[in-house]
PDB file of C-alpha atoms in Angstrom:
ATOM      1  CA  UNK A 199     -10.556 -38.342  10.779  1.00  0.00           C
ATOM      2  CA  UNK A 200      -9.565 -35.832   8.375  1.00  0.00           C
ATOM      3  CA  UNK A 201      -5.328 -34.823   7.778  1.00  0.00           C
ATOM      4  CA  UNK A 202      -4.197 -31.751   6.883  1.00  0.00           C
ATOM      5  CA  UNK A 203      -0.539 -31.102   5.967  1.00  0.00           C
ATOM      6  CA  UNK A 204       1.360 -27.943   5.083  1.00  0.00           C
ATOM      7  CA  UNK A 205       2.241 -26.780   2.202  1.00  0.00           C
ATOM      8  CA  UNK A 206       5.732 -27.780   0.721  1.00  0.00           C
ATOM      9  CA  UNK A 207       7.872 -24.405   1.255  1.00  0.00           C
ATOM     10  CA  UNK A 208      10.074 -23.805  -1.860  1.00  0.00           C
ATOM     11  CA  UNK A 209      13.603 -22.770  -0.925  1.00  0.00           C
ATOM     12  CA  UNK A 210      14.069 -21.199  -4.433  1.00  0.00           C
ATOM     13  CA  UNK A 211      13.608 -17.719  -4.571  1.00  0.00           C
ATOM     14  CA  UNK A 212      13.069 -16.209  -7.730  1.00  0.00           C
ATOM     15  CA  UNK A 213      15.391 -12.727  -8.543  1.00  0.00           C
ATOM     16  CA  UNK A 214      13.628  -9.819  -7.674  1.00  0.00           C
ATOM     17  CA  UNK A 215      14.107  -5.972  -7.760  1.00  0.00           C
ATOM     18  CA  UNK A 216      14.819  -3.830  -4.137  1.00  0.00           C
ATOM     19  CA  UNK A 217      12.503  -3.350  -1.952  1.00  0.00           C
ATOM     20  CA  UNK A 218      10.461  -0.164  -2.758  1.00  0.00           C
ATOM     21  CA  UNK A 219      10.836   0.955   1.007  1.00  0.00           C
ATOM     22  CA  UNK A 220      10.854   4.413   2.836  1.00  0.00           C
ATOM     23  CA  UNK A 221      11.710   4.754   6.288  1.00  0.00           C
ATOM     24  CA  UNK A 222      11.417   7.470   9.319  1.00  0.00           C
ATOM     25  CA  UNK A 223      14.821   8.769   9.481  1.00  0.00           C
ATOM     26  CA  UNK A 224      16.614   7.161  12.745  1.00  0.00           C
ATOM     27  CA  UNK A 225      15.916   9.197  15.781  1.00  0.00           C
ATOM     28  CA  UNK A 226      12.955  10.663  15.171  1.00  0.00           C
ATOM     29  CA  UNK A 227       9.889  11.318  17.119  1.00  0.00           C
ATOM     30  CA  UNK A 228       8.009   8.256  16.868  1.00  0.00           C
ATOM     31  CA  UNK A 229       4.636   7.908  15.334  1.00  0.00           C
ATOM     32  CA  UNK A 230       1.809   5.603  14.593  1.00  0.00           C
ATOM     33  CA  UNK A 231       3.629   4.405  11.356  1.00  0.00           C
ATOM     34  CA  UNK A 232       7.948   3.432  10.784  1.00  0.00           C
ATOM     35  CA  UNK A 233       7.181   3.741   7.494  1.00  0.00           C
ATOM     36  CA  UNK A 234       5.946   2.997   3.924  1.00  0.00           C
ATOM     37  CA  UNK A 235       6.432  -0.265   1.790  1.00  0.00           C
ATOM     38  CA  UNK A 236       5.411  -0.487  -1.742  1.00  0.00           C
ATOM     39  CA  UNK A 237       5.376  -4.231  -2.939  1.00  0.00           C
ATOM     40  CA  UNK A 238       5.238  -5.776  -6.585  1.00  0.00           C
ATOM     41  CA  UNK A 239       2.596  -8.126  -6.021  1.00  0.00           C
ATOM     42  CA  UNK A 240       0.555  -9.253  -3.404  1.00  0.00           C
ATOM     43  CA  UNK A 241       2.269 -12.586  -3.286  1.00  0.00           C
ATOM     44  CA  UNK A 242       3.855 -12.987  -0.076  1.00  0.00           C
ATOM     45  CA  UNK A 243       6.335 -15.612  -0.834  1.00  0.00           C
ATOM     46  CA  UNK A 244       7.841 -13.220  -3.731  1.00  0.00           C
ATOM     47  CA  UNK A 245       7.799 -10.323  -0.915  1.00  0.00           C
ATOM     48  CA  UNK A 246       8.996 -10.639   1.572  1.00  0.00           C
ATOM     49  CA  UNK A 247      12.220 -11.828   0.893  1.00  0.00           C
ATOM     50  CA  UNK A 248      12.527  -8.412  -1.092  1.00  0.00           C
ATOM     51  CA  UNK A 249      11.329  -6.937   2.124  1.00  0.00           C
ATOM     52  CA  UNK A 250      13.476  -8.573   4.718  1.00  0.00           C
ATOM     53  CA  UNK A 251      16.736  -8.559   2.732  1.00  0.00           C
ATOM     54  CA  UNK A 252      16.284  -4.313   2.966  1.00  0.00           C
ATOM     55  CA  UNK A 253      15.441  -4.299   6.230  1.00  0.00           C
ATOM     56  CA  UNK A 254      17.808  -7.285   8.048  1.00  0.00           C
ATOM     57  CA  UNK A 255      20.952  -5.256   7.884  1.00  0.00           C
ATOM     58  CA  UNK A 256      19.926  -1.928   9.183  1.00  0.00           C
ATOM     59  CA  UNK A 257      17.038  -3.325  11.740  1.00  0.00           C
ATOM     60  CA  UNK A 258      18.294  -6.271  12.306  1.00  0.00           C
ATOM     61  CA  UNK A 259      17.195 -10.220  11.363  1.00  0.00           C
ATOM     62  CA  UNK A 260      13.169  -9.818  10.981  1.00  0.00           C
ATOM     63  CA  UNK A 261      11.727 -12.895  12.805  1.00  0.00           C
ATOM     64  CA  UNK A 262       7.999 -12.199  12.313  1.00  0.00           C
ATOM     65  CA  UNK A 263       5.469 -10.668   9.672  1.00  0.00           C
ATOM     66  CA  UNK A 264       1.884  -9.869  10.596  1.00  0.00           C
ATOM     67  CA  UNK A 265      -0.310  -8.940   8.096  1.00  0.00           C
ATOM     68  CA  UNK A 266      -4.272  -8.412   7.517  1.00  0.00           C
ATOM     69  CA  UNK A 267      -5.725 -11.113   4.852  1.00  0.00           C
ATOM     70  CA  UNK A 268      -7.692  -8.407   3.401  1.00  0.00           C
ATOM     71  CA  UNK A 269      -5.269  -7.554   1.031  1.00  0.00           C
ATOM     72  CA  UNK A 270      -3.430 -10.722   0.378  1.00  0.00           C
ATOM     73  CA  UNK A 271      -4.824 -13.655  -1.308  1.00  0.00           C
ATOM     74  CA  UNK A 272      -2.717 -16.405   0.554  1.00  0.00           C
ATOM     75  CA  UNK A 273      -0.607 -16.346   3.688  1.00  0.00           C
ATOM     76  CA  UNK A 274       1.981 -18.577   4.135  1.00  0.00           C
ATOM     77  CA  UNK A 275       3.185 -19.175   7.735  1.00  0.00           C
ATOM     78  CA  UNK A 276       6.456 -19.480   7.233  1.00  0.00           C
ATOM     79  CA  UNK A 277       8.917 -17.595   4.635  1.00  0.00           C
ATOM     80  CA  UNK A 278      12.065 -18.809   3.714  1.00  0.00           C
ATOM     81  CA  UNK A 279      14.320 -15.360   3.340  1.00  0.00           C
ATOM     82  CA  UNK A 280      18.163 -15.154   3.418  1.00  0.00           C
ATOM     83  CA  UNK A 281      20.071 -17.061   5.861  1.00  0.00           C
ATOM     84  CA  UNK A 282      16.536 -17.411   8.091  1.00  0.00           C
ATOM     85  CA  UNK A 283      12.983 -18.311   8.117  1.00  0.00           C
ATOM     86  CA  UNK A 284       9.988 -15.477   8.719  1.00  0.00           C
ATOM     87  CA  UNK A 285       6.922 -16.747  10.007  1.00  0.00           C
ATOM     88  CA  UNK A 286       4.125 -15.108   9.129  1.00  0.00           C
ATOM     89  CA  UNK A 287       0.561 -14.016  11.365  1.00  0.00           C
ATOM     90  CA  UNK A 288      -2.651 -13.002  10.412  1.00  0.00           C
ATOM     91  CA  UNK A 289      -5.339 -10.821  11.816  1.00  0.00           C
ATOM     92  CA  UNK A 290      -8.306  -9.896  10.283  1.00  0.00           C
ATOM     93  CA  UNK A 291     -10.218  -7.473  12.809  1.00  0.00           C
ATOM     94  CA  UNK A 292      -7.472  -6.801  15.054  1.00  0.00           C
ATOM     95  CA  UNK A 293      -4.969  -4.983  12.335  1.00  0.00           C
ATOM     96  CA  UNK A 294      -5.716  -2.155   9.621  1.00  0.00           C
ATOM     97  CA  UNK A 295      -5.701  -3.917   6.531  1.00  0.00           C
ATOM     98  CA  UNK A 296      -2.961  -1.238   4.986  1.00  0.00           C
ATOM     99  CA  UNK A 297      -0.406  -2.132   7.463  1.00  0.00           C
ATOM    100  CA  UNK A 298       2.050  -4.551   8.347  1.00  0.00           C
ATOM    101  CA  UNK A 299       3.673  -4.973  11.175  1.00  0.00           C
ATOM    102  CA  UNK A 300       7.297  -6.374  11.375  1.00  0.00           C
ATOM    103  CA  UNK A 301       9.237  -7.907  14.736  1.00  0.00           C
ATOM    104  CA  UNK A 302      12.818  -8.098  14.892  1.00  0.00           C
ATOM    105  CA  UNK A 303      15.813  -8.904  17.945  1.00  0.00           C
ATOM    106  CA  UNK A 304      17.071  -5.789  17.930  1.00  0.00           C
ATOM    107  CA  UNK A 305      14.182  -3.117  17.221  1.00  0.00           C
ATOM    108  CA  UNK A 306      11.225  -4.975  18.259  1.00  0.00           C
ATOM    109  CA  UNK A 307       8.555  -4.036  15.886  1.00  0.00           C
ATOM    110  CA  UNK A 308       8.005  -1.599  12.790  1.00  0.00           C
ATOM    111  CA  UNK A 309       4.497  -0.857  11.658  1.00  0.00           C
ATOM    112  CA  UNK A 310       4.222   0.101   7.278  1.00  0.00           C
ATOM    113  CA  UNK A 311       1.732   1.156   5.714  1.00  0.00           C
ATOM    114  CA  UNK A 312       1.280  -1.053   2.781  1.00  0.00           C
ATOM    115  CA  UNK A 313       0.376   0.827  -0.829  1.00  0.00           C
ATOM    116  CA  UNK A 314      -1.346  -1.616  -3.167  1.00  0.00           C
ATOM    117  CA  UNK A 315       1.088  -2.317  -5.753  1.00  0.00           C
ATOM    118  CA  UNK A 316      -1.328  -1.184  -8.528  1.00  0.00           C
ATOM    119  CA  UNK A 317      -1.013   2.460  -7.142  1.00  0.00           C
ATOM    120  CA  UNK A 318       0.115   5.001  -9.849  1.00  0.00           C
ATOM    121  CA  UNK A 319       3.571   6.104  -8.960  1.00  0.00           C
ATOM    122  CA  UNK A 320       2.858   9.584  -8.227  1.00  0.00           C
ATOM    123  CA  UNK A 321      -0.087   8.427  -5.660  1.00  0.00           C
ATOM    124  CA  UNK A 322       2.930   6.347  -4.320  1.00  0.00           C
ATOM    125  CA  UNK A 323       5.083   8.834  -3.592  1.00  0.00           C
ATOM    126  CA  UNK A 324       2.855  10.763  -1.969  1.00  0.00           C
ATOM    127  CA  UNK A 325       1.726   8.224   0.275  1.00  0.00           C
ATOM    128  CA  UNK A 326       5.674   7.440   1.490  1.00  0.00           C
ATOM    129  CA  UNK A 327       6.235  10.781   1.995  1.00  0.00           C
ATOM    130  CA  UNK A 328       3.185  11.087   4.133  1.00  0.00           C
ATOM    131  CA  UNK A 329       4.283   7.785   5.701  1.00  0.00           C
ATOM    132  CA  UNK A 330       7.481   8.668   7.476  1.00  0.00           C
ATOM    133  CA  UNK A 331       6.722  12.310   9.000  1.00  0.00           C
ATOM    134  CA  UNK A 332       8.689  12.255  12.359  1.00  0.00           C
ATOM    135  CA  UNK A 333       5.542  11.702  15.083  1.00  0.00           C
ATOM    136  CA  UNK A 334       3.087  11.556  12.482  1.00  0.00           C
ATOM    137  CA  UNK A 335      -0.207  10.852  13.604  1.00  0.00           C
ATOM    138  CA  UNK A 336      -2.218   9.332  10.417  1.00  0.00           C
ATOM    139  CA  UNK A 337      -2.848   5.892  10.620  1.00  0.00           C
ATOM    140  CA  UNK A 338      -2.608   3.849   7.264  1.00  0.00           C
ATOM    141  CA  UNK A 339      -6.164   3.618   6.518  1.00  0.00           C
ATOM    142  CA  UNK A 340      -6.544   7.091   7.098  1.00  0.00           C
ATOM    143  CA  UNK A 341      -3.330   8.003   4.586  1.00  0.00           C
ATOM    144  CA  UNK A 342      -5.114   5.688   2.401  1.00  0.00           C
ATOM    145  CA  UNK A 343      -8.326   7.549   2.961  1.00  0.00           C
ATOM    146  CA  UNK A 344      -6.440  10.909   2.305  1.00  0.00           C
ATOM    147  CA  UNK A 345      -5.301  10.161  -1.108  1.00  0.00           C
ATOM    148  CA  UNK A 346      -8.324   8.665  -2.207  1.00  0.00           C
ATOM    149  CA  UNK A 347      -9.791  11.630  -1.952  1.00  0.00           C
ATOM    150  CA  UNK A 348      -7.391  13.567  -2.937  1.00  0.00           C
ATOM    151  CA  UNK A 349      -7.423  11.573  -6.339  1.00  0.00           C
ATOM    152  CA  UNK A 350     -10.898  12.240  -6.074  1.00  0.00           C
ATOM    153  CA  UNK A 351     -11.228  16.177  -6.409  1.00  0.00           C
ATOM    154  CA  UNK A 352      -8.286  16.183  -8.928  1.00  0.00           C
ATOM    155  CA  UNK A 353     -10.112  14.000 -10.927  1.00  0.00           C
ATOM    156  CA  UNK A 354     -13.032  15.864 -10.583  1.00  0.00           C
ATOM    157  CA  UNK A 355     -11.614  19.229 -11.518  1.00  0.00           C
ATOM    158  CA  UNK A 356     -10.224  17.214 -14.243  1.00  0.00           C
ATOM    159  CA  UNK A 357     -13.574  16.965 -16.111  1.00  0.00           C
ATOM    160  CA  UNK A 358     -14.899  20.267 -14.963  1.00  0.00           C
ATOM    161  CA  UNK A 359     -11.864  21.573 -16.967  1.00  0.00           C
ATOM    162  CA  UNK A 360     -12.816  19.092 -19.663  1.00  0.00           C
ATOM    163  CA  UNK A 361     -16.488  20.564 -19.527  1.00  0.00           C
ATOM    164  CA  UNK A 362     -15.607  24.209 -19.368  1.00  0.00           C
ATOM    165  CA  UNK A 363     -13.130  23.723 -22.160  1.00  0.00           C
ATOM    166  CA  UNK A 364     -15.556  21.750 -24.343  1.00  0.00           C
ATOM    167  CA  UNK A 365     -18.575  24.452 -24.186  1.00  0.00           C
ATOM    168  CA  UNK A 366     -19.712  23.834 -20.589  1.00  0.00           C
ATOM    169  CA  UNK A 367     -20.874  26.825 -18.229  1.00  0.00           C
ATOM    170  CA  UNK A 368     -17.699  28.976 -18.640  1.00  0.00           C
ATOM    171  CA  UNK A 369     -18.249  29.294 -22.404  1.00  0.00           C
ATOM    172  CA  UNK A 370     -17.148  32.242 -23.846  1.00  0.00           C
ATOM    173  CA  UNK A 371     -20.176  32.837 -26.849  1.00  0.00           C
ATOM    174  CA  UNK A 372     -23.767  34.053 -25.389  1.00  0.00           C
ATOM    175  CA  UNK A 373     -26.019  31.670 -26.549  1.00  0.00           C
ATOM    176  CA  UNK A 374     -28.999  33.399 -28.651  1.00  0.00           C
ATOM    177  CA  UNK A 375     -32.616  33.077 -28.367  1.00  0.00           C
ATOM    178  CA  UNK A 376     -34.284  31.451 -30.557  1.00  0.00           C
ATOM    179  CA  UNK A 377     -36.452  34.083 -32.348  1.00  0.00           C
ATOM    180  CA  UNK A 378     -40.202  34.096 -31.856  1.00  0.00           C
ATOM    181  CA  UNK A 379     -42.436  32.434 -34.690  1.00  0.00           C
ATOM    182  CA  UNK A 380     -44.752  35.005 -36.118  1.00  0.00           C
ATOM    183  CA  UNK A 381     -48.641  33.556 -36.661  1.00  0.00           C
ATOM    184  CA  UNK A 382     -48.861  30.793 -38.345  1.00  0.00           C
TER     185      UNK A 382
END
């Protein structure tokens, strides 16, 4: 017989920065998505508590986290955040690994798309913008999807400007032939 025990929860949180958090504006048409979250990390424990303390005062107390392991190298199932715990569920088929999906008493639940937190800023903003149209209709993986290849082309017309600019097709000079070799 084998025992397992859980891992010691440390009620020390460490200072952290606001949440990097965009919304759909209150009243809206409702959509797949509530929204956009940008974490630091990928460390849950450090997150969350960033998260929650946005979200607790205008949503009300979040109870619940559920997020796809895909993206996050350990889980904890519980959080401790101000004043409350979270706990925190996993699913690895069942949920789009660029989401998470929040419960509280008062809403219910918020789905966010979740942007890696090595995205470029610019990439970033783009995707929280997409995020919160009124009704929109993209789901995170395919807003994901979007600006990776949208990244794509733009980096591709990057280096055909590089090319062109370098001496590629669009060069300016004809290029000569070379002259023909009289008998040798």
């Amino acid at each position: 017989m084998t025992a397992t025990s859980e891992p010691k929860i440390v009620k020390e949180r460490l200072p952290s920065a606001s949440a990097r958090l965009s919304l759909v504006p209150t009243g809206s048409v409702p959509g797949l998505l509530d929204g956009a979250w940008w974490p630091r990390s990928r460390d849950l424990l450090r997150e969350i508590p960033t998260l929650t303390d946005a979200l607790d005062a205008c949503w009300g107390r979040i109870t619940h986290v559920t997020v796809n392991p895909a993206h996050w190298p350990v889980i904890p199932r519980k959080v401790p955040v101000t004043g409350h715990t979270v706990h925190v569920g996993w699913f690895a088929d069942e949920l789009d690994p660029n989401k998470v999906i929040l419960f509280s008493y008062t809403v219910g639940r918020l789905d966010l798309l979740v942007i890696p937190p090595e995205t470029e800023p610019a990439a970033a903003a783009r995707l929280m913008a997409a995020a919160t149209v009124p009704g929109g209709s993209r789901t995170s993986s395919g807003l994901m999807a979007d600006e990776a290849m949208s990244h794509d082309a733009a980096e591709a017309r990057g280096r055909e400007d590089e090319w062109e600019t370098e001496g590629g097709a669009a060069s300016a000079k004809p290029l000569r032939r070379p002259e023909p070799r009289s008998g040798s």
